[in-house]
Coordinates of C-alpha atoms and ligand atoms in Angstrom, one line a residue:
X29 CA 19.0 9.3 -14.2
X30 CA 22.3 10.7 -15.5
X31 CA 21.6 14.3 -16.4
X32 CA 24.8 15.5 -18.1
X33 CA 26.0 17.1 -21.3
X34 CA 28.4 15.4 -23.7
X35 CA 29.0 16.5 -27.3
X36 CA 28.1 14.1 -30.0
X37 CA 31.8 13.7 -31.0
X38 CA 32.4 12.0 -27.6
X39 CA 29.6 9.6 -28.2
X40 CA 31.0 8.9 -31.6
X41 CA 34.4 8.1 -30.2
X42 CA 32.8 5.9 -27.5
X43 CA 30.9 3.9 -30.2
X44 CA 34.1 3.4 -32.2
X45 CA 36.2 2.6 -29.2
X46 CA 33.7 0.1 -27.9
X47 CA 34.3 -2.1 -31.0
X48 CA 38.1 -1.9 -30.6
X49 CA 39.6 -4.8 -28.6
X50 CA 42.3 -2.6 -26.8
X51 CA 42.4 -2.5 -23.0
X52 CA 39.6 -0.3 -21.6
X53 CA 42.0 2.2 -20.0
X54 CA 41.6 5.8 -21.3
X55 CA 43.4 9.1 -20.8
X56 CA 41.9 12.6 -21.4
X57 CA 44.5 15.2 -22.2
X58 CA 43.2 18.6 -21.0
X59 CA 40.6 16.9 -18.8
X60 CA 39.7 19.7 -16.5
X61 CA 36.8 22.2 -16.4
X62 CA 33.2 22.0 -15.1
X63 CA 32.1 19.4 -17.8
X64 CA 34.8 16.7 -17.8
X65 CA 34.3 14.5 -20.8
X66 CA 36.2 11.6 -19.3
X67 CA 33.3 10.9 -16.9
X68 CA 31.2 9.2 -19.5
X69 CA 33.9 6.5 -20.1
X70 CA 33.6 5.6 -16.4
X71 CA 29.9 4.8 -17.0
X72 CA 30.9 2.5 -19.8
X73 CA 33.4 0.5 -17.8
X74 CA 36.7 2.1 -18.7
X75 CA 39.5 2.8 -16.2
X76 CA 39.8 6.6 -16.6
X77 CA 42.7 9.0 -16.1
X78 CA 43.1 12.7 -17.0
X79 CA 45.8 15.3 -17.1
X80 CA 45.4 19.1 -17.1
X81 CA 47.9 21.9 -16.7
X82 CA 45.6 24.3 -14.9
X83 CA 44.8 24.2 -11.2
X84 CA 41.5 26.0 -11.5
X85 CA 40.3 23.7 -14.3
X86 CA 41.3 20.6 -12.1
X87 CA 39.4 22.1 -9.2
X88 CA 36.3 22.5 -11.3
X89 CA 36.5 18.9 -12.5
X90 CA 36.9 17.8 -8.9
X91 CA 33.7 19.6 -8.0
X92 CA 31.9 17.8 -10.8
X93 CA 33.4 14.5 -9.5
X94 CA 32.2 15.2 -6.0
X95 CA 28.7 16.1 -7.1
X96 CA 28.3 13.0 -9.3
X97 CA 30.3 10.7 -7.0
X98 CA 32.8 9.7 -9.7
X99 CA 36.5 9.3 -9.2
X100 CA 38.1 11.0 -12.2
X101 CA 41.8 10.5 -11.5
X102 CA 42.8 13.9 -12.9
X103 CA 46.3 15.0 -12.1
X104 CA 48.3 18.1 -13.0
X105 CA 50.5 17.5 -16.0
X106 CA 51.4 18.9 -19.4
X107 CA 50.3 16.9 -22.4
X108 CA 53.6 17.7 -24.1
X109 CA 55.2 15.4 -21.5
X110 CA 52.6 12.8 -20.5
X111 CA 53.6 11.2 -17.2
X112 CA 52.7 7.6 -18.1
X113 CA 54.8 4.8 -19.5
X114 CA 54.8 3.7 -23.1
X115 CA 51.7 1.8 -24.3
X116 CA 49.9 2.3 -21.0
X117 CA 46.5 3.2 -22.6
X118 CA 44.2 1.5 -25.0
X119 CA 42.6 4.9 -25.7
X120 CA 43.5 8.6 -25.5
X121 CA 41.5 11.6 -26.3
X122 CA 41.7 15.4 -26.2
X123 CA 38.6 17.5 -26.5
X124 CA 39.2 21.2 -27.5
X125 CA 42.4 21.2 -25.5
X126 CA 45.2 20.8 -28.0
X127 CA 43.6 23.8 -29.6
X128 CA 45.4 25.9 -27.1
X129 CA 48.9 24.8 -28.2
X130 CA 51.0 26.2 -31.0
X131 CA 51.1 24.0 -34.2
X132 CA 54.6 22.8 -33.4
X133 CA 53.6 21.9 -29.7
X134 CA 50.5 20.1 -31.1
X135 CA 53.0 17.8 -32.9
X136 CA 54.9 17.2 -29.7
X137 CA 51.6 16.4 -27.8
X138 CA 50.4 14.0 -30.5
X139 CA 53.8 12.2 -30.5
X140 CA 53.3 11.8 -26.7
X141 CA 49.7 10.5 -27.3
X142 CA 51.2 8.0 -29.8
X143 CA 53.9 6.9 -27.2
X144 CA 51.4 6.1 -24.4
X145 CA 49.0 4.3 -26.7
X146 CA 49.2 0.5 -27.2
X147 CA 49.4 -0.8 -30.8
X148 CA 46.0 -0.7 -32.5
X149 CA 44.8 1.6 -29.7
X150 CA 42.7 4.6 -30.7
X151 CA 42.9 8.4 -30.1
X152 CA 40.3 11.0 -30.7
X153 CA 41.6 14.6 -31.2
X154 CA 39.8 17.7 -32.4
X155 CA 41.0 20.9 -33.9
X156 CA 39.5 24.3 -34.5
X157 CA 38.7 24.9 -38.2
X158 CA 39.6 28.2 -39.9
X159 CA 35.9 28.2 -40.7
X160 CA 35.0 28.7 -37.1
X161 CA 33.3 32.0 -36.6
X162 CA 35.9 33.2 -34.2
X163 CA 38.8 32.7 -36.5
X164 CA 40.1 36.2 -37.3
X165 CA 42.8 35.9 -40.0
X166 CA 43.9 39.5 -39.3
X167 CA 45.0 38.6 -35.8
X168 CA 47.0 35.5 -36.7
X169 CA 50.7 35.8 -35.9
X170 CA 51.6 32.9 -38.2
X171 CA 49.2 30.9 -40.3
X172 CA 46.3 29.9 -38.1
X173 CA 47.9 30.7 -34.7
X174 CA 46.3 33.5 -32.6
X175 CA 47.3 34.9 -29.3
X176 CA 44.6 37.0 -27.5
X177 CA 44.1 38.6 -24.1
X178 CA 40.9 37.9 -22.2
X179 CA 40.4 39.7 -18.8
X180 CA 44.1 40.1 -18.5
X181 CA 44.7 36.4 -19.2
X182 CA 46.7 35.5 -22.4
X183 CA 45.0 32.8 -24.6
X184 CA 46.4 31.0 -27.5
X185 CA 44.5 29.1 -30.3
X186 CA 45.5 27.2 -33.4
X187 CA 43.2 27.0 -36.4
X188 CA 43.4 24.6 -39.3
X189 CA 42.6 24.2 -42.9
X190 CA 40.5 21.1 -43.7
X191 CA 43.3 18.5 -44.2
X192 CA 46.2 20.4 -42.6
X193 CA 46.2 18.3 -39.3
X194 CA 46.7 15.1 -41.3
X195 CA 50.4 15.7 -41.0
X196 CA 50.3 14.8 -37.3
X197 CA 48.9 11.3 -38.0
X198 CA 51.9 9.8 -39.9
X199 CA 52.2 7.0 -37.3
X200 CA 48.5 6.4 -37.2
X201 CA 45.8 5.2 -39.6
X202 CA 43.2 7.9 -39.7
X203 CA 40.0 5.8 -39.3
X204 CA 37.5 8.7 -39.0
X205 CA 37.6 12.4 -40.0
X206 CA 34.8 14.9 -40.0
X207 CA 34.2 18.6 -40.2
X208 CA 31.5 19.4 -37.6
X209 CA 29.7 22.4 -38.8
X210 CA 27.3 24.6 -36.9
X211 CA 28.3 23.2 -33.6
X212 CA 25.6 24.3 -31.3
X213 CA 26.3 22.3 -28.1
X214 CA 26.5 23.9 -24.7
X215 CA 30.3 24.0 -24.8
X216 CA 30.9 26.4 -21.9
X217 CA 28.8 28.7 -24.1
X218 CA 31.8 29.2 -26.3
X219 CA 29.7 28.9 -29.4
X220 CA 32.4 27.3 -31.5
X221 CA 30.9 26.7 -35.0
X222 CA 33.4 24.5 -36.9
X223 CA 35.5 21.8 -35.5
X224 CA 37.7 19.1 -37.2
X225 CA 37.3 15.6 -35.6
X226 CA 40.0 12.9 -36.1
X227 CA 40.1 9.4 -34.8
X228 CA 43.5 7.6 -35.3
X229 CA 44.5 4.0 -34.8
X230 CA 48.1 3.5 -33.7
X231 CA 50.1 1.6 -36.3
Ligands
SAM326 C1 38.8 24.6 -23.4 S1 39.3 23.7 -22.1 C2 38.6 22.1 -22.4 C3 38.5 21.3 -21.2 C4 37.8 19.9 -21.4 N1 38.5 19.1 -22.3 C5 36.4 20.0 -21.8 O1 36.0 19.7 -22.9 O2 35.5 20.5 -21.0 C6 41.1 23.4 -22.5 C7 41.8 22.6 -21.4 O3 43.1 22.3 -21.8 C8 44.0 22.5 -20.7 N2 45.4 22.6 -21.3 C9 45.8 23.6 -22.0 N3 47.1 23.4 -22.3 C10 47.5 22.2 -21.7 C11 48.7 21.4 -21.7 N4 49.8 21.8 -22.3 N5 48.6 20.2 -21.0 C12 47.5 19.8 -20.4 N6 46.3 20.5 -20.4 C13 46.3 21.7 -21.1 C14 43.5 23.7 -20.1 O4 44.0 23.9 -18.8 C15 42.0 23.5 -20.1 O5 41.5 22.8 -19.0

């Protein structure tokens, strides 16, 4: 029996993706870490690929892959420059990973996601809401952007107002949008409490 954790937003995307006729080839941007979300798409017959910028996160994902005997196809790359040709994927997603980019870099990454998607293909992207309990306005260097230091490691997070991220989806039809409140999943014990989910269809 599969004994794994996936957030409900991933199941929601899987459900919507399954009724889309695009090629079942999917990319996860920011795919590393001990709970790689791309794994579930393998179980549902997708050809899976992932990119991540961090060696340690890729290593953790590889350990998961070894334990569960899954080939994840995760390579080191930056989602602001996705190393795949135009229209290669029917589906692309990014789960709590674009959240680490500045708001202008998020625009660059979403343009890249658009480029590698085939027409009518779907993307799922989530953002941190300014209603998240860890959003501290007083720390923000510019609206919603926060740089912090954790155990000597610099971290960056972007937070959004309810409809602010709509601006990134000019070349998509937004087919699903939701504010996920009181998010209590076992997300690396981060305890994030408010996330904005978007599913876009490439026009
Ligand atoms: C909070 S973790 C989430 C990991 C995974 N999506 C999950 O849900 O378990 C954020 C991930 O995004 C990756 N990341 C951050 N900036 C990136 C970039 N520019 N390109 C690719 N990956 C990036 C980090 O290395 C990290 O693995």
